[in-house]
CSV table of C-alpha atoms and ligand atoms in Angstrom, one decimal:
chain,number,residue,atom,x,y,z
A,73,MET,CA,24.3,-46.1,-81.8
A,74,LYS,CA,27.0,-46.7,-79.6
A,75,THR,CA,28.6,-43.0,-78.0
A,76,PHE,CA,32.3,-42.5,-78.6
A,77,SER,CA,33.1,-43.9,-75.0
A,78,GLN,CA,31.0,-47.6,-75.7
A,79,TYR,CA,32.4,-47.9,-79.3
A,80,LEU,CA,36.0,-47.8,-77.2
A,81,MET,CA,35.7,-49.4,-74.9
A,82,VAL,CA,34.5,-52.9,-77.7
A,83,HIS,CA,36.8,-51.6,-80.0
A,84,SER,CA,40.0,-51.7,-77.4
A,85,GLN,CA,38.0,-55.6,-76.9
A,86,GLU,CA,38.1,-56.4,-79.6
A,87,ASN,CA,40.7,-55.5,-80.6
A,88,HIS,CA,43.2,-55.1,-78.6
A,89,ILE,CA,44.7,-51.4,-78.2
A,90,PRO,CA,46.6,-50.4,-75.3
A,91,LYS,CA,44.7,-48.7,-72.3
A,92,GLU,CA,47.8,-46.2,-73.0
A,93,LEU,CA,46.2,-44.9,-76.7
A,94,ILE,CA,42.6,-45.0,-75.3
A,95,SER,CA,43.8,-42.9,-73.3
A,96,THR,CA,45.8,-40.4,-75.5
A,97,VAL,CA,42.9,-40.6,-77.7
A,98,GLU,CA,40.4,-39.3,-76.0
A,99,SER,CA,42.8,-36.2,-74.9
A,100,ILE,CA,42.6,-35.5,-78.7
A,101,ILE,CA,38.6,-35.5,-77.9
A,102,ILE,CA,38.5,-33.7,-75.6
A,103,ALA,CA,40.7,-30.7,-77.4
A,104,CYS,CA,39.1,-31.4,-79.9
A,105,LYS,CA,35.6,-30.6,-78.4
A,106,GLN,CA,36.9,-27.4,-77.4
A,107,ILE,CA,37.7,-26.2,-80.5
A,108,SER,CA,34.3,-26.9,-81.9
A,109,ARG,CA,32.9,-24.8,-79.0
A,110,ASN,CA,35.5,-22.3,-80.2
A,111,VAL,CA,34.8,-22.7,-84.7
A,112,ARG,CA,30.6,-23.3,-84.0
A,113,LEU,CA,30.3,-19.2,-82.2
A,114,GLY,CA,32.7,-17.3,-84.7
A,115,ALA,CA,31.9,-14.0,-84.3
A,116,LEU,CA,30.6,-14.4,-80.8
A,117,SER,CA,33.1,-15.5,-79.7
A,118,GLY,CA,36.6,-13.0,-81.7
A,119,VAL,CA,38.1,-15.5,-82.5
A,120,LEU,CA,37.9,-15.4,-86.8
A,121,GLY,CA,40.5,-12.9,-88.4
A,122,GLU,CA,44.7,-12.8,-88.6
A,123,ALA,CA,46.5,-13.5,-85.3
A,124,GLY,CA,48.6,-11.1,-86.6
A,125,THR,CA,52.0,-13.7,-86.4
A,126,GLY,CA,53.6,-16.6,-89.6
A,127,ASN,CA,53.6,-19.4,-88.3
A,128,ILE,CA,57.2,-22.0,-89.8
A,129,GLN,CA,55.7,-22.7,-93.7
A,130,GLY,CA,55.6,-19.2,-94.4
A,131,GLU,CA,52.1,-18.2,-93.7
A,132,ALA,CA,49.9,-16.3,-91.3
A,133,GLN,CA,48.2,-17.5,-88.7
A,134,LYS,CA,44.6,-17.0,-88.4
A,135,LYS,CA,43.2,-16.0,-84.4
A,136,LEU,CA,42.4,-19.6,-84.4
A,137,ASP,CA,45.2,-21.8,-85.7
A,138,VAL,CA,46.6,-20.0,-82.7
A,139,ILE,CA,43.7,-20.9,-80.7
A,140,ALA,CA,43.1,-24.5,-81.7
A,141,ASN,CA,46.8,-25.4,-81.9
A,142,GLN,CA,47.4,-24.7,-77.8
A,143,ILE,CA,44.0,-26.0,-76.4
A,144,LEU,CA,45.5,-29.2,-78.2
A,145,ILE,CA,49.6,-28.6,-76.8
A,146,ASP,CA,47.8,-27.6,-73.1
A,147,THR,CA,45.3,-30.5,-72.9
A,148,LEU,CA,47.7,-33.8,-74.6
A,149,ARG,CA,51.0,-32.1,-72.2
A,150,THR,CA,48.7,-32.7,-68.9
A,151,ASN,CA,47.8,-36.8,-70.4
A,152,PRO,CA,51.0,-38.8,-69.5
A,153,ASN,CA,50.7,-41.4,-72.4
A,154,VAL,CA,51.7,-38.8,-74.4
A,155,ALA,CA,55.6,-37.6,-74.9
A,156,GLY,CA,55.6,-35.3,-77.5
A,157,LEU,CA,53.8,-33.0,-79.9
A,158,ALA,CA,54.7,-31.7,-83.4
A,159,SER,CA,51.8,-28.9,-84.9
A,160,GLU,CA,51.3,-27.4,-88.6
A,161,GLU,CA,51.9,-24.2,-85.6
A,162,GLU,CA,55.7,-25.3,-84.1
A,163,ASP,CA,58.7,-25.2,-85.2
A,164,ASN,CA,60.0,-27.9,-82.9
A,165,PHE,CA,58.8,-30.7,-82.4
A,166,VAL,CA,56.7,-30.0,-78.2
A,167,ALA,CA,58.3,-32.4,-75.4
A,168,ALA,CA,55.5,-34.1,-72.9
A,169,ASN,CA,56.0,-36.4,-70.6
A,170,GLU,CA,59.4,-37.8,-70.5
A,171,GLN,CA,58.0,-41.5,-69.2
A,172,GLY,CA,55.3,-41.3,-72.4
A,173,GLY,CA,54.7,-44.3,-74.8
A,174,TYR,CA,53.3,-42.0,-77.7
A,175,LEU,CA,53.4,-39.3,-80.0
A,176,VAL,CA,51.1,-36.7,-81.4
A,177,LEU,CA,51.2,-35.4,-84.9
A,178,PHE,CA,48.2,-32.6,-86.3
A,179,ASP,CA,47.2,-30.2,-87.6
A,180,PRO,CA,45.0,-27.7,-85.3
A,181,LEU,CA,42.3,-26.4,-88.1
A,182,ASP,CA,43.5,-27.4,-91.3
A,183,GLY,CA,41.2,-25.3,-94.1
A,184,SER,CA,42.2,-21.5,-91.7
A,185,SER,CA,41.6,-19.4,-95.2
A,186,ASN,CA,38.0,-20.8,-94.7
A,187,ILE,CA,37.6,-20.0,-91.9
A,188,ASP,CA,36.2,-16.4,-92.0
A,189,VAL,CA,34.1,-17.2,-94.4
A,190,ASN,CA,32.2,-20.4,-92.8
A,191,ILE,CA,33.3,-23.3,-94.7
A,192,SER,CA,34.6,-26.7,-93.6
A,193,ILE,CA,38.0,-26.6,-91.3
A,194,GLY,CA,38.9,-28.8,-89.9
A,195,THR,CA,41.2,-31.1,-86.8
A,196,ILE,CA,43.5,-33.7,-88.4
A,197,PHE,CA,45.4,-35.9,-85.9
A,198,SER,CA,48.0,-38.8,-85.9
A,199,VAL,CA,49.4,-41.5,-83.2
A,200,LEU,CA,53.4,-42.8,-83.4
A,201,LEU,CA,54.8,-44.8,-80.9
A,202,LYS,CA,57.7,-43.1,-78.3
A,203,PRO,CA,60.9,-45.1,-79.9
A,204,SER,CA,62.9,-46.5,-77.5
A,205,GLY,CA,65.8,-43.6,-76.9
A,206,SER,CA,65.3,-39.7,-75.7
A,207,LEU,CA,63.2,-37.6,-76.8
A,208,LYS,CA,64.3,-35.9,-80.5
A,209,THR,CA,62.6,-34.9,-83.8
A,210,GLU,CA,63.9,-38.3,-85.1
A,211,SER,CA,61.6,-39.8,-82.9
A,212,PHE,CA,58.2,-38.6,-85.2
A,213,LEU,CA,59.9,-39.4,-88.8
A,214,GLN,CA,58.0,-42.3,-89.1
A,215,LYS,CA,56.0,-44.0,-92.2
A,216,GLY,CA,53.0,-43.3,-92.5
A,217,SER,CA,52.6,-47.6,-92.5
A,218,GLU,CA,53.9,-47.0,-88.6
A,219,GLN,CA,50.4,-45.2,-87.7
A,220,VAL,CA,48.6,-46.6,-84.7
A,221,ALA,CA,45.9,-43.9,-85.0
A,222,ALA,CA,45.0,-40.9,-86.5
A,223,GLY,CA,41.1,-39.4,-88.1
A,224,TYR,CA,40.3,-36.1,-88.0
A,225,VAL,CA,37.4,-33.6,-86.3
A,226,LEU,CA,35.5,-32.0,-89.7
A,227,TYR,CA,33.6,-28.8,-88.6
A,228,GLY,CA,30.9,-28.6,-91.1
A,229,VAL,CA,27.4,-28.2,-91.3
A,230,GLN,CA,27.5,-31.7,-88.5
A,231,THR,CA,31.4,-31.7,-86.0
A,232,LEU,CA,31.7,-35.1,-87.1
A,233,LEU,CA,35.1,-37.4,-86.2
A,234,VAL,CA,36.2,-39.6,-87.5
A,235,LEU,CA,38.7,-42.5,-86.4
A,236,THR,CA,41.2,-45.8,-88.0
A,237,PHE,CA,42.4,-47.6,-84.7
A,238,LYS,CA,43.2,-49.7,-88.0
A,239,HIS,CA,40.3,-52.8,-87.7
A,240,GLY,CA,38.7,-49.7,-90.1
A,241,VAL,CA,37.8,-46.9,-89.7
A,242,HIS,CA,34.2,-45.4,-87.9
A,243,VAL,CA,32.5,-42.1,-88.3
A,244,PHE,CA,30.5,-39.8,-85.1
A,245,THR,CA,28.7,-36.7,-84.9
A,246,LEU,CA,28.8,-34.8,-82.1
A,247,ASN,CA,25.0,-34.8,-80.4
A,248,GLU,CA,23.4,-31.6,-78.0
A,249,GLN,CA,25.3,-32.8,-75.2
A,250,GLY,CA,28.3,-32.1,-76.7
A,251,GLU,CA,29.0,-36.4,-77.2
A,252,PHE,CA,30.2,-37.8,-80.3
A,253,ILE,CA,28.3,-41.1,-81.5
A,254,GLU,CA,28.9,-43.6,-83.5
A,255,THR,CA,26.5,-42.5,-86.7
A,256,LYS,CA,29.0,-44.2,-89.1
A,257,SER,CA,31.0,-47.9,-89.0
A,258,LEU,CA,33.7,-49.5,-91.5
A,259,PRO,CA,32.7,-46.8,-95.4
A,260,GLN,CA,34.3,-48.4,-98.2
A,261,ILE,CA,35.7,-45.7,-100.8
A,262,PRO,CA,34.1,-46.8,-103.6
A,263,GLU,CA,36.4,-48.5,-105.7
A,264,GLN,CA,35.6,-46.4,-109.9
A,265,THR,CA,34.9,-42.6,-109.3
A,266,ALA,CA,33.6,-39.8,-111.9
A,267,GLU,CA,34.8,-36.9,-109.1
A,268,PHE,CA,37.6,-34.4,-109.0
A,269,ALA,CA,39.2,-32.9,-106.7
A,270,ILE,CA,42.2,-30.1,-107.6
A,271,ASN,CA,42.5,-26.3,-107.8
A,272,ALA,CA,42.2,-26.1,-111.2
A,273,SER,CA,44.0,-22.7,-111.4
A,274,ASN,CA,47.4,-24.2,-110.9
A,275,GLN,CA,47.3,-26.0,-114.4
A,276,ARG,CA,50.5,-24.6,-115.9
A,277,HIS,CA,52.3,-25.0,-113.4
A,278,TRP,CA,51.3,-29.0,-113.5
A,279,GLU,CA,53.6,-31.1,-114.6
A,280,GLN,CA,52.5,-33.3,-117.5
A,281,PRO,CA,51.4,-37.0,-116.2
A,282,ILE,CA,49.1,-34.7,-114.0
A,283,GLN,CA,48.2,-32.0,-117.2
A,284,LYS,CA,47.6,-35.1,-120.1
A,285,TYR,CA,45.4,-36.7,-116.5
A,286,ILE,CA,43.2,-34.1,-115.8
A,287,ASN,CA,43.0,-33.1,-119.0
A,288,GLU,CA,41.6,-37.0,-119.7
A,289,LEU,CA,38.9,-35.9,-116.9
A,290,LEU,CA,37.9,-32.9,-118.7
A,291,ALA,CA,37.2,-34.9,-122.7
A,292,GLY,CA,34.7,-36.6,-120.4
A,293,GLU,CA,32.6,-39.1,-122.8
A,294,ASP,CA,34.2,-38.2,-125.7
A,295,GLY,CA,37.6,-39.0,-124.8
A,296,VAL,CA,39.3,-41.6,-124.6
A,297,ARG,CA,37.7,-42.7,-120.0
A,298,GLU,CA,34.2,-42.4,-122.4
A,299,LYS,CA,31.8,-41.0,-119.2
A,300,ASN,CA,31.4,-37.7,-117.6
A,301,TYR,CA,33.6,-36.3,-114.8
A,302,ASN,CA,31.9,-33.5,-111.8
A,303,MET,CA,34.7,-31.5,-110.3
A,304,ARG,CA,34.7,-29.6,-106.5
A,305,TRP,CA,37.2,-28.2,-104.4
A,306,VAL,CA,37.0,-27.0,-101.0
A,307,ALA,CA,40.0,-25.7,-100.2
A,308,SER,CA,40.0,-27.6,-97.5
A,309,MET,CA,41.3,-31.1,-97.8
A,310,VAL,CA,39.8,-32.7,-94.6
A,311,ALA,CA,36.5,-31.6,-96.3
A,312,GLU,CA,37.7,-33.1,-99.6
A,313,VAL,CA,38.7,-36.5,-97.8
A,314,HIS,CA,35.3,-36.2,-96.0
A,315,ARG,CA,33.0,-36.4,-99.3
A,316,ILE,CA,35.7,-38.9,-100.7
A,317,LEU,CA,35.5,-41.2,-97.7
A,318,MET,CA,31.6,-41.0,-98.3
A,319,ARG,CA,31.3,-41.3,-101.8
A,320,GLY,CA,34.9,-41.7,-103.6
A,321,GLY,CA,36.5,-39.5,-105.3
A,322,VAL,CA,39.9,-38.2,-106.4
A,323,PHE,CA,41.8,-35.0,-105.2
A,324,LEU,CA,44.8,-34.2,-106.5
A,325,TYR,CA,47.7,-31.3,-104.9
A,326,PRO,CA,50.6,-31.9,-107.1
A,327,LYS,CA,54.1,-31.6,-107.3
A,328,ASP,CA,53.7,-26.8,-108.7
A,329,ASN,CA,56.5,-26.6,-110.9
A,330,ARG,CA,56.5,-22.7,-109.3
A,331,ASP,CA,58.9,-24.1,-107.0
A,332,PRO,CA,60.8,-27.1,-107.7
A,333,SER,CA,62.5,-27.0,-104.1
A,334,LYS,CA,59.2,-28.3,-103.1
A,335,ALA,CA,57.7,-31.9,-103.3
A,336,GLY,CA,54.0,-30.3,-103.4
A,337,LYS,CA,52.0,-27.8,-101.1
A,338,LEU,CA,50.0,-30.3,-98.5
A,339,ARG,CA,52.6,-31.5,-95.1
A,340,LEU,CA,53.6,-35.3,-95.2
A,341,MET,CA,53.7,-35.8,-91.3
A,342,TYR,CA,49.8,-34.4,-89.9
A,343,GLU,CA,48.0,-34.3,-93.1
A,344,ALA,CA,49.1,-36.7,-96.2
A,345,ASN,CA,49.0,-39.3,-93.4
A,346,PRO,CA,46.6,-39.4,-91.1
A,347,LEU,CA,44.0,-38.5,-94.0
A,348,GLY,CA,45.9,-40.9,-95.6
A,349,LEU,CA,45.1,-44.1,-93.2
A,350,VAL,CA,41.9,-43.7,-93.1
A,351,VAL,CA,41.2,-43.5,-96.6
A,352,GLU,CA,43.8,-47.0,-97.4
A,353,GLN,CA,41.8,-48.3,-94.3
A,354,ALA,CA,38.1,-47.6,-96.5
A,355,GLY,CA,39.8,-49.8,-98.6
A,356,GLY,CA,41.1,-45.7,-101.0
A,357,LYS,CA,44.9,-45.5,-102.0
A,358,ILE,CA,47.5,-42.7,-101.7
A,359,THR,CA,50.1,-41.8,-103.1
A,360,ASN,CA,52.7,-38.7,-104.4
A,361,SER,CA,51.3,-39.9,-107.7
A,362,ARG,CA,54.2,-42.6,-108.5
A,363,GLU,CA,54.9,-44.1,-104.4
A,364,ASN,CA,52.8,-45.4,-101.8
A,365,MET,CA,52.6,-41.9,-99.5
A,366,LEU,CA,52.2,-44.7,-96.1
A,367,GLU,CA,56.3,-46.0,-97.7
A,368,ILE,CA,57.7,-42.4,-98.3
A,369,GLN,CA,60.5,-42.2,-95.2
A,370,PRO,CA,60.1,-38.8,-93.8
A,371,THR,CA,62.8,-36.6,-93.8
A,372,GLY,CA,61.7,-34.0,-91.6
A,373,LEU,CA,59.0,-33.2,-89.8
A,374,HIS,CA,57.4,-30.4,-92.0
A,375,GLN,CA,58.1,-32.3,-95.1
A,376,ARG,CA,55.9,-31.0,-97.9
A,377,VAL,CA,54.7,-33.8,-100.9
A,378,ALA,CA,52.4,-34.4,-103.7
A,379,VAL,CA,49.1,-36.0,-102.3
A,380,VAL,CA,47.0,-37.9,-105.4
A,381,LEU,CA,44.2,-39.8,-102.8
A,382,GLY,CA,41.2,-41.4,-103.1
A,383,SER,CA,38.3,-44.5,-105.6
A,384,ALA,CA,41.8,-46.7,-105.2
A,385,GLU,CA,41.4,-47.0,-109.7
A,386,GLU,CA,41.6,-43.1,-110.2
A,387,VAL,CA,45.0,-43.6,-108.0
A,388,GLY,CA,45.9,-45.8,-110.3
A,389,HIS,CA,45.3,-44.2,-113.2
A,390,VAL,CA,47.4,-41.0,-112.2
A,391,ARG,CA,50.1,-43.8,-111.2
A,392,GLU,CA,50.7,-45.1,-114.5
A,393,LEU,CA,50.6,-41.9,-116.0
A,394,HIS,CA,54.5,-40.9,-114.1
A,395,ILE,CA,55.6,-44.4,-115.0
B,137,P6P,P1,44.3,-24.0,-102.3
B,137,P6P,C1,43.9,-25.4,-96.6
B,137,P6P,O1,45.5,-24.6,-97.0
B,137,P6P,C2,45.7,-26.6,-97.9
B,137,P6P,O2,46.5,-27.4,-96.4
B,137,P6P,C3,44.7,-28.1,-97.8
B,137,P6P,O3,43.7,-28.5,-96.8
B,137,P6P,C4,43.6,-27.8,-99.0
B,137,P6P,O4,43.5,-29.6,-99.8
B,137,P6P,C5,44.9,-27.6,-100.0
B,137,P6P,O5,46.1,-25.9,-98.8
B,137,P6P,C6,44.1,-25.3,-100.6
B,137,P6P,O6,44.8,-24.7,-101.0
B,137,P6P,O7,46.0,-23.1,-103.0
B,137,P6P,O8,43.4,-24.5,-103.3
B,137,P6P,O9,44.7,-22.6,-101.2
């Protein structure tokens, strides 16, 4: 089994990946290892509980949200290849190195509500080429298909790194010496599934096509699907995506009629797009229930979207119901 460094050397040579992009991703992983050390210690390092602050999303920040965000900013700013950063926890982008060729966007700690109850959380990251000209918000507003690398680090039963440079997906496990070792290469998401993930407590607020779709699944073998489905909900998107990457499934966070102005809860730039690139690179699909997620032209750093992702056949069923 290859170490992360050995993988990077082989993969970058085989796929002509610029050393500046490799360096940028290495900095992200250095930061995530430091975040993992904080997460693992929990109460022992005084990092649990509320920070007493809020972010632009209007969400109360956990201490670990703030810590993880600062670790990523401090680490990435020292890399001369990084021109700028955007974070779920920062209102505006953060300028880094003017000569840098890459932009890094991240959700420093997705699933924060799970931190204090020891359920999996994760760091999600996305890398874009910096367009020519001065750095501005519009520099970041690129389609998901423009990403040059994306992935996540899942702080779960194991600490896992899942990464793609758009030549397939690779999975690494953090060992006791603090080194990521490649443990799975090119996982493929099964086309079909009998497992769905949705927060069913919001059912009365969904649009009709989603209600119809979920009712079809709940009807099981007695309904039009003629098979029984199982349900999971972890309230940590990274954990749901990883389960789907490993065994298939469909994840939905639909638009909620309580706030018609919001297209959805989840964020396009640093949740849906990076996780969507991993899913598509593993043969799955991701939409906003109507159109391909990675082709949506972003209009804002913190833009929200509805999300349907996972096994291609199920994502297709949802899309058909919206036509
Ligand atoms: P709810 C975590 O806060 C998150 O952004 C995703 O990771 C997760 O899938 C979703 O929100 C959970 O939302 O409404 O079930 O708490």
